[in-house]
Tab-separated table of C-alpha atoms in Angstrom:
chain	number	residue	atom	x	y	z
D	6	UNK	CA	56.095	4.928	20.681
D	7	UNK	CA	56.172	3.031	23.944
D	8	UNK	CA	53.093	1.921	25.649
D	9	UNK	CA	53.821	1.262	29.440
D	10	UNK	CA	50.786	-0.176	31.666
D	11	UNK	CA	50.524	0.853	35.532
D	12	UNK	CA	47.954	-0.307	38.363
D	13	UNK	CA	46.203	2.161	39.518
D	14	UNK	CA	44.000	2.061	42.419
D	15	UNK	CA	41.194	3.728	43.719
D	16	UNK	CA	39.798	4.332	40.371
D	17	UNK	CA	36.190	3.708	40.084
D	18	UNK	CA	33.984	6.209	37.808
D	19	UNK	CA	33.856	8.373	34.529
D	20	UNK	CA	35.394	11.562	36.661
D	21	UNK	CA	38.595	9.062	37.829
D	22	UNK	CA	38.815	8.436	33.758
D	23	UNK	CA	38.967	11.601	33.212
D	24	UNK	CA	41.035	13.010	35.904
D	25	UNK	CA	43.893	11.075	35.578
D	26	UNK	CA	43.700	11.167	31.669
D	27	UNK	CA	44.553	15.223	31.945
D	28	UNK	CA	47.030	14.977	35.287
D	29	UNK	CA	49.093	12.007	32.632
D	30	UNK	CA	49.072	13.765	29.523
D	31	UNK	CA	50.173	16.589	30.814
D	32	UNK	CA	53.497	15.231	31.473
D	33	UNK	CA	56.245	16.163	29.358
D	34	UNK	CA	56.731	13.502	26.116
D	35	UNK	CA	53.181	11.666	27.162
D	36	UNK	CA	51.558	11.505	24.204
D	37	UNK	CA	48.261	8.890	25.226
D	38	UNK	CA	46.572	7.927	27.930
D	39	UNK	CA	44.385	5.205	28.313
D	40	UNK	CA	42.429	3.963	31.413
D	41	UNK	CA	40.637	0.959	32.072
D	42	UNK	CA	38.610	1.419	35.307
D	43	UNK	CA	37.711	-2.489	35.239
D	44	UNK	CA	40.764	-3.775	35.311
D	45	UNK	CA	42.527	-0.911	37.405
D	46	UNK	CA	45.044	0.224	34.770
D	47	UNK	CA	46.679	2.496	32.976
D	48	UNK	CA	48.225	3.273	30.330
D	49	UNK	CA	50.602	5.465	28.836
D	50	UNK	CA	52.364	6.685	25.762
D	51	UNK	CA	55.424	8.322	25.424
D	52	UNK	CA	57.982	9.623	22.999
D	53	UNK	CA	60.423	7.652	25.713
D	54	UNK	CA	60.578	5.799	28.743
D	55	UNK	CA	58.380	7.220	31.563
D	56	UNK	CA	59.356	8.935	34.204
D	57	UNK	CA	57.778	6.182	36.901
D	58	UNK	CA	58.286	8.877	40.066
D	59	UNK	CA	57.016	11.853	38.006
D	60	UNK	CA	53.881	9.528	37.307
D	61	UNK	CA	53.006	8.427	40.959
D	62	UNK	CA	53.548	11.590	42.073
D	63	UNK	CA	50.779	13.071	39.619
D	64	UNK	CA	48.589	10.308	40.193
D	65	UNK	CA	49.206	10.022	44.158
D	66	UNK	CA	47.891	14.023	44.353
D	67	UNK	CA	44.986	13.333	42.166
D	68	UNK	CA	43.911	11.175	45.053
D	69	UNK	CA	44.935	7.760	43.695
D	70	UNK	CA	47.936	4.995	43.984
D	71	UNK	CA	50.053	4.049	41.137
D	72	UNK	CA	50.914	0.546	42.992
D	73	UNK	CA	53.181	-0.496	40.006
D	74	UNK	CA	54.095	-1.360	36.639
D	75	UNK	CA	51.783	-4.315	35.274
């Protein structure tokens, strides 16, 4: 499955982790999430290629800026 990284930022505790983990996977076809608060990204799994607006748009109401694919 594809892994494709995104900055994200404003991202700075546990609760950020965790927030954007659920908003992500609960895409249709996500299948991971992973999110690195230290280095501001994250990443995501999926059956196939992301949808890069449907992301941003999740992430951008969760209270945080997808800024772009690393």
């Amino acid at each position: 499955m594809p892994a494709t990284t995104y900055a994200v930022s404003g991202m700075s505790c546990g609760h950020c982790k965790a927030t954007l983990t659920k908003v992500i996977g609960e895409l249709t076809g996500v299948s991971g999430v992973e999110v690195d608060l230290g280095s501001g990204q994250v990443t995501v799994t999926s059956a196939a290629e992301p949808d890069d607006d449907m992301i941003a748009e999740v992430v951008d109401e969760a209270g945080y800026e997808l800024t772009g694919r690393v």
